[in-house]
């Protein structure tokens, strides 16, 4: 919701009416950051859910909080400069891979071990 509100604020600030997605470079970066975060959210929430159920709720919760923090830093960095998104992007991708590993380990343990 925070990211969506930032897009609305940027639209008003730079006088860019929906459905337009082009305009001031600051608006384009904020809009792109919000879209990128939205695109990854279903993957994140699915992996978080499976890892929490089949691996460990606490570990999954910590990974989830770290992921959300890195996505916030990604958004903030991208809003200022496109290069500012890179480090948080890499960390958030690493956390998604970690959640995938936890989910797979939990599923394997649940279905293959007696």
Coordinates of N, CA, C and O in Angstrom, one line a residue:
X1 N 0.8 -1.2 0.0 CA 0.0 0.0 0.0 C 0.9 1.3 0.0 O 0.5 2.2 -0.7
X2 N 2.0 1.2 0.7 CA 2.9 2.4 0.8 C 3.4 2.7 -0.6 O 3.5 3.9 -1.0
X3 N 3.8 1.7 -1.4 CA 4.3 1.9 -2.7 C 3.2 2.5 -3.6 O 3.5 3.4 -4.4
X4 N 2.0 2.0 -3.5 CA 0.9 2.6 -4.3 C 0.7 4.0 -4.0 O 0.5 4.9 -4.9
X5 N 0.7 4.3 -2.7 CA 0.5 5.7 -2.3 C 1.6 6.6 -2.8 O 1.4 7.8 -3.2
X6 N 2.8 6.1 -2.9 CA 4.0 6.9 -3.5 C 3.8 7.2 -5.0 O 4.1 8.2 -5.4
X7 N 3.2 6.2 -5.7 CA 2.9 6.4 -7.1 C 1.8 7.5 -7.2 O 1.9 8.4 -8.1
X8 N 0.8 7.4 -6.4 CA -0.3 8.5 -6.4 C 0.3 9.8 -6.2 O 0.0 10.8 -6.9
X9 N 1.2 9.9 -5.2 CA 1.8 11.2 -4.8 C 2.6 11.7 -6.0 O 2.6 12.9 -6.3
X10 N 3.4 10.8 -6.6 CA 4.3 11.2 -7.8 C 3.4 11.6 -8.9 O 3.8 12.6 -9.7
X11 N 2.3 11.0 -9.2 CA 1.4 11.4 -10.2 C 0.9 12.8 -10.0 O 0.9 13.6 -10.9
X12 N 0.5 13.1 -8.8 CA 0.0 14.4 -8.5 C 1.1 15.5 -8.6 O 0.9 16.6 -9.1
X13 N 2.3 15.1 -8.1 CA 3.4 16.0 -8.1 C 3.8 16.4 -9.5 O 4.1 17.6 -9.8
X14 N 3.8 15.4 -10.4 CA 4.3 15.7 -11.8 C 3.2 15.8 -12.8 O 3.4 15.8 -14.0
X15 N 1.9 15.9 -12.3 CA 0.7 16.1 -13.1 C 0.6 15.0 -14.2 O 0.5 15.4 -15.4
X16 N 0.7 13.8 -13.8 CA 0.6 12.6 -14.8 C -0.7 11.9 -14.4 O -0.8 11.2 -13.4
X17 N -1.7 12.0 -15.3 CA -3.0 11.4 -15.1 C -3.0 9.9 -15.5 O -2.4 9.6 -16.5
X18 N -3.7 9.0 -14.8 CA -3.8 7.6 -15.2 C -4.6 7.6 -16.5 O -5.4 8.5 -16.8
X19 N -4.4 6.7 -17.4 CA -3.5 5.6 -17.3 C -2.1 5.8 -17.8 O -1.3 4.8 -18.0
X20 N -1.7 7.0 -18.0 CA -0.3 7.4 -18.5 C 0.7 6.8 -17.5 O 0.6 6.9 -16.3
X21 N 1.8 6.2 -18.1 CA 2.9 5.7 -17.3 C 4.2 6.3 -17.7 O 5.2 5.8 -17.2
X22 N 4.2 7.3 -18.6 CA 5.4 7.9 -19.0 C 5.3 9.4 -18.6 O 4.2 9.9 -18.4
X23 N 6.5 10.0 -18.3 CA 6.5 11.4 -17.9 C 7.8 11.7 -17.3 O 8.9 11.3 -17.8
X24 N 7.7 12.4 -16.2 CA 8.9 12.8 -15.5 C 9.7 11.6 -15.1 O 9.2 10.6 -14.6
X25 N 11.1 11.6 -15.2 CA 11.9 10.5 -14.8 C 11.7 10.0 -13.4 O 11.7 8.8 -13.1
X26 N 11.5 10.9 -12.4 CA 11.2 10.5 -11.0 C 10.0 9.7 -10.9 O 9.9 8.6 -10.3
X27 N 8.9 10.1 -11.6 CA 7.7 9.4 -11.6 C 7.9 8.0 -12.2 O 7.4 7.0 -11.7
X28 N 8.6 7.9 -13.4 CA 8.8 6.6 -14.0 C 9.5 5.7 -13.1 O 9.2 4.5 -13.1
X29 N 10.5 6.2 -12.4 CA 11.3 5.3 -11.5 C 10.4 4.8 -10.3 O 10.4 3.6 -10.0
X30 N 9.6 5.7 -9.8 CA 8.7 5.3 -8.7 C 7.6 4.3 -9.2 O 7.4 3.3 -8.5
X31 N 7.1 4.6 -10.3 CA 6.1 3.7 -10.9 C 6.7 2.3 -11.2 O 6.1 1.3 -10.9
X32 N 7.9 2.3 -11.8 CA 8.5 1.0 -12.1 C 8.9 0.2 -10.9 O 8.7 -1.0 -10.8
X33 N 9.3 0.9 -9.8 CA 9.7 0.2 -8.6 C 8.4 -0.4 -8.0 O 8.5 -1.6 -7.5
X34 N 7.3 0.3 -8.0 CA 6.0 -0.3 -7.5 C 5.6 -1.5 -8.3 O 5.2 -2.5 -7.7
X35 N 5.7 -1.4 -9.6 CA 5.3 -2.5 -10.5 C 6.2 -3.7 -10.2 O 5.7 -4.8 -10.1
X36 N 7.5 -3.5 -10.1 CA 8.4 -4.6 -9.9 C 8.1 -5.3 -8.6 O 8.2 -6.5 -8.5
X37 N 7.9 -4.5 -7.5 CA 7.6 -5.1 -6.2 C 6.3 -5.9 -6.3 O 6.1 -7.0 -5.7
X38 N 5.3 -5.4 -7.0 CA 4.0 -6.1 -7.2 C 4.2 -7.4 -8.0 O 3.5 -8.4 -7.7
X39 N 5.0 -7.4 -8.9 CA 5.3 -8.6 -9.7 C 5.8 -9.7 -8.9 O 5.5 -10.9 -9.1
X40 N 6.7 -9.4 -8.0 CA 7.3 -10.4 -7.1 C 6.5 -10.8 -5.9 O 6.8 -11.8 -5.3
X41 N 5.5 -10.1 -5.6 CA 4.8 -10.4 -4.3 C 4.1 -11.7 -4.3 O 4.2 -12.4 -3.3
X42 N 3.4 -12.2 -5.4 CA 2.8 -13.5 -5.4 C 3.9 -14.6 -5.2 O 3.6 -15.6 -4.4
X43 N 5.1 -14.5 -5.8 CA 6.1 -15.5 -5.6 C 6.5 -15.5 -4.1 O 6.7 -16.5 -3.4
X44 N 6.8 -14.3 -3.6 CA 7.2 -14.1 -2.2 C 6.2 -14.7 -1.2 O 6.5 -15.5 -0.3
X45 N 4.9 -14.4 -1.4 CA 3.9 -14.8 -0.4 C 3.7 -16.3 -0.5 O 3.5 -17.0 0.5
X46 N 3.8 -16.9 -1.7 CA 3.7 -18.3 -1.8 C 4.8 -19.1 -1.2 O 4.6 -20.1 -0.4
X47 N 6.0 -18.6 -1.4 CA 7.2 -19.3 -0.8 C 7.2 -19.1 0.7 O 7.5 -20.0 1.5
X48 N 6.8 -17.9 1.2 CA 6.7 -17.7 2.6 C 5.7 -18.6 3.3 O 6.0 -19.2 4.3
X49 N 4.6 -18.8 2.7 CA 3.5 -19.6 3.2 C 4.0 -21.1 3.3 O 3.8 -21.7 4.3
X50 N 4.5 -21.6 2.2 CA 5.0 -23.0 2.2 C 6.1 -23.2 3.1 O 6.2 -24.2 3.9
X51 N 7.1 -22.3 3.1 CA 8.2 -22.5 4.1 C 7.8 -22.4 5.5 O 8.2 -23.1 6.4
X52 N 6.8 -21.6 5.8 CA 6.3 -21.4 7.2 C 5.5 -22.7 7.6 O 5.6 -23.1 8.8
X53 N 4.8 -23.3 6.7 CA 4.0 -24.5 7.1 C 4.9 -25.7 7.1 O 4.7 -26.5 8.1
X54 N 5.7 -25.9 6.2 CA 6.4 -27.2 6.1 C 7.9 -27.1 6.6 O 8.4 -28.2 6.9
X55 N 8.4 -26.0 6.8 CA 9.8 -25.9 7.4 C 9.8 -25.4 8.8 O 9.9 -26.2 9.7
X56 N 9.6 -24.1 9.0 CA 9.6 -23.6 10.4 C 9.0 -22.1 10.3 O 9.5 -21.3 9.5
X57 N 8.0 -21.9 11.1 CA 7.4 -20.6 11.1 C 8.3 -19.4 11.4 O 8.3 -18.4 10.8
X58 N 9.1 -19.6 12.4 CA 10.0 -18.6 12.9 C 11.0 -18.2 11.9 O 11.3 -17.0 11.6
X59 N 11.7 -19.2 11.3 CA 12.7 -19.0 10.2 C 12.1 -18.3 9.0 O 12.6 -17.3 8.5
X60 N 10.9 -18.8 8.6 CA 10.2 -18.2 7.5 C 9.8 -16.7 7.8 O 9.9 -15.8 6.9
X61 N 9.4 -16.5 9.0 CA 9.0 -15.1 9.4 C 10.1 -14.1 9.3 O 10.0 -13.0 8.8
X62 N 11.3 -14.6 9.8 CA 12.5 -13.7 9.8 C 12.9 -13.5 8.3 O 13.2 -12.3 8.0
X63 N 12.9 -14.5 7.5 CA 13.2 -14.3 6.1 C 12.2 -13.3 5.4 O 12.6 -12.5 4.6
X64 N 10.9 -13.5 5.8 CA 9.9 -12.6 5.3 C 10.1 -11.2 5.7 O 9.9 -10.3 4.8
X65 N 10.4 -10.9 6.9 CA 10.6 -9.6 7.4 C 11.8 -8.9 6.7 O 11.8 -7.8 6.3
X66 N 12.9 -9.7 6.5 CA 14.1 -9.3 5.9 C 13.8 -9.0 4.4 O 14.3 -7.9 3.8
X67 N 13.0 -9.8 3.8 CA 12.6 -9.6 2.4 C 11.8 -8.3 2.2 O 12.1 -7.5 1.3
X68 N 10.9 -8.1 3.1 CA 10.1 -6.8 3.0 C 10.9 -5.6 3.3 O 10.8 -4.6 2.6
X69 N 11.9 -5.7 4.2 CA 12.8 -4.6 4.4 C 13.7 -4.3 3.2 O 13.8 -3.1 2.8
X70 N 14.2 -5.4 2.5 CA 15.0 -5.1 1.4 C 14.2 -4.6 0.2 O 14.7 -3.8 -0.6
X71 N 12.9 -5.0 0.1 CA 12.1 -4.4 -0.9 C 11.8 -2.9 -0.7 O 11.7 -2.1 -1.6
X72 N 11.6 -2.6 0.6 CA 11.5 -1.1 0.9 C 12.7 -0.4 0.5 O 12.6 0.7 -0.1
X73 N 13.9 -0.9 0.8 CA 15.2 -0.2 0.4 C 15.3 -0.2 -1.1 O 15.8 0.8 -1.6
X74 N 14.9 -1.3 -1.8 CA 14.9 -1.3 -3.2 C 14.0 -0.1 -3.8 O 14.4 0.6 -4.6
X75 N 12.8 0.0 -3.2 CA 11.9 1.0 -3.7 C 12.5 2.4 -3.4 O 12.5 3.3 -4.3
X76 N 13.0 2.6 -2.3 CA 13.6 3.9 -1.9 C 14.8 4.2 -2.8 O 15.0 5.4 -3.3
X77 N 15.6 3.2 -3.0 CA 16.8 3.4 -3.9 C 16.5 3.7 -5.3 O 17.0 4.6 -6.0
X78 N 15.5 3.0 -5.8 CA 15.0 3.1 -7.2 C 14.4 4.5 -7.4 O 14.5 5.1 -8.4
X79 N 13.7 5.0 -6.4 CA 13.0 6.3 -6.5 C 14.0 7.4 -6.7 O 13.7 8.4 -7.4
X80 N 15.2 7.3 -6.1 CA 16.2 8.3 -6.2 C 17.1 8.1 -7.5 O 17.3 9.1 -8.2
X81 N 17.5 6.9 -7.7 CA 18.4 6.6 -8.9 C 18.2 5.2 -9.2 O 18.2 4.3 -8.3
X82 N 18.2 4.9 -10.5 CA 18.0 3.5 -10.9 C 19.1 2.6 -10.4 O 18.8 1.4 -10.1
X83 N 20.3 3.1 -10.3 CA 21.4 2.2 -9.8 C 21.2 1.9 -8.3 O 21.8 1.0 -7.8
X84 N 20.4 2.8 -7.6 CA 20.2 2.6 -6.1 C 19.4 1.3 -5.8 O 19.3 0.9 -4.6
X85 N 18.8 0.7 -6.8 CA 18.0 -0.5 -6.6 C 18.8 -1.8 -6.6 O 18.3 -2.8 -6.1
X86 N 20.0 -1.8 -7.1 CA 20.7 -3.0 -7.4 C 21.1 -3.8 -6.1 O 20.8 -5.0 -6.1
X87 N 21.7 -3.2 -5.1 CA 22.1 -4.0 -3.9 C 20.9 -4.6 -3.2 O 20.8 -5.8 -3.0
X88 N 19.8 -3.8 -2.9 CA 18.6 -4.4 -2.3 C 18.0 -5.5 -3.2 O 17.4 -6.4 -2.7
X89 N 18.0 -5.3 -4.5 CA 17.5 -6.3 -5.5 C 18.2 -7.6 -5.3 O 17.5 -8.6 -5.2
X90 N 19.5 -7.6 -5.3 CA 20.3 -8.8 -5.1 C 20.0 -9.5 -3.8 O 19.9 -10.7 -3.7
X91 N 19.9 -8.7 -2.7 CA 19.6 -9.3 -1.4 C 18.2 -9.9 -1.4 O 18.0 -11.0 -0.9
X92 N 17.3 -9.2 -1.9 CA 15.9 -9.7 -1.9 C 15.8 -11.0 -2.8 O 15.1 -11.9 -2.5
X93 N 16.5 -11.0 -3.9 CA 16.5 -12.2 -4.7 C 17.2 -13.4 -4.0 O 16.7 -14.5 -4.0
X94 N 18.2 -13.1 -3.2 CA 18.9 -14.2 -2.4 C 17.9 -14.7 -1.4 O 17.8 -15.9 -1.1
X95 N 17.1 -13.8 -0.8 CA 16.1 -14.2 0.2 C 15.0 -15.0 -0.4 O 14.5 -16.0 0.2
X96 N 14.6 -14.7 -1.6 CA 13.6 -15.6 -2.3 C 14.2 -17.0 -2.5 O 13.5 -18.0 -2.4
X97 N 15.5 -17.0 -3.0 CA 16.1 -18.4 -3.1 C 16.2 -19.1 -1.8 O 16.0 -20.3 -1.8
X98 N 16.5 -18.4 -0.8 CA 16.5 -19.0 0.6 C 15.1 -19.6 0.9 O 15.0 -20.7 1.4
X99 N 14.1 -18.8 0.7 CA 12.7 -19.3 1.0 C 12.4 -20.4 0.2 O 11.7 -21.4 0.6
X100 N 12.8 -20.4 -1.1 CA 12.5 -21.6 -2.0 C 13.2 -22.8 -1.4 O 12.6 -23.9 -1.4
X101 N 14.5 -22.7 -1.0 CA 15.2 -23.8 -0.4 C 14.5 -24.3 0.8 O 14.4 -25.6 1.0
X102 N 14.1 -23.4 1.7 CA 13.4 -23.8 2.9 C 12.1 -24.5 2.6 O 11.7 -25.6 3.2
X103 N 11.4 -24.0 1.6 CA 10.1 -24.6 1.2 C 10.3 -26.0 0.7 O 9.6 -27.0 1.0
X104 N 11.3 -26.2 -0.2 CA 11.6 -27.5 -0.8 C 12.1 -28.5 0.3 O 11.6 -29.6 0.4
X105 N 12.9 -28.0 1.2 CA 13.4 -28.9 2.3 C 12.3 -29.3 3.2 O 12.2 -30.5 3.5
X106 N 11.4 -28.4 3.5 CA 10.2 -28.7 4.3 C 9.3 -29.7 3.6 O 8.8 -30.6 4.2
X107 N 9.0 -29.5 2.3 CA 8.2 -30.4 1.6 C 8.8 -31.8 1.5 O 8.1 -32.8 1.7
X108 N 10.1 -31.8 1.2 CA 10.7 -33.1 1.1 C 10.7 -33.9 2.4 O 10.4 -35.1 2.5
X109 N 11.0 -33.2 3.5 CA 10.9 -33.8 4.8 C 9.5 -34.3 5.2 O 9.3 -35.3 5.7
X110 N 8.5 -33.5 4.8 CA 7.1 -33.9 5.1 C 6.7 -35.1 4.4 O 6.0 -35.9 4.9
X111 N 7.0 -35.1 3.1 CA 6.4 -36.2 2.2 C 7.3 -37.4 2.1 O 6.9 -38.5 1.7
X112 N 8.6 -37.3 2.3 CA 9.5 -38.4 2.1 C 10.0 -39.1 3.4 O 10.4 -40.2 3.4
X113 N 10.1 -38.3 4.5 CA 10.5 -38.9 5.7 C 9.3 -39.5 6.5 O 8.3 -38.8 6.6
X114 N 9.5 -40.6 7.1 CA 8.4 -41.2 7.9 C 8.0 -40.5 9.1 O 8.7 -39.7 9.7

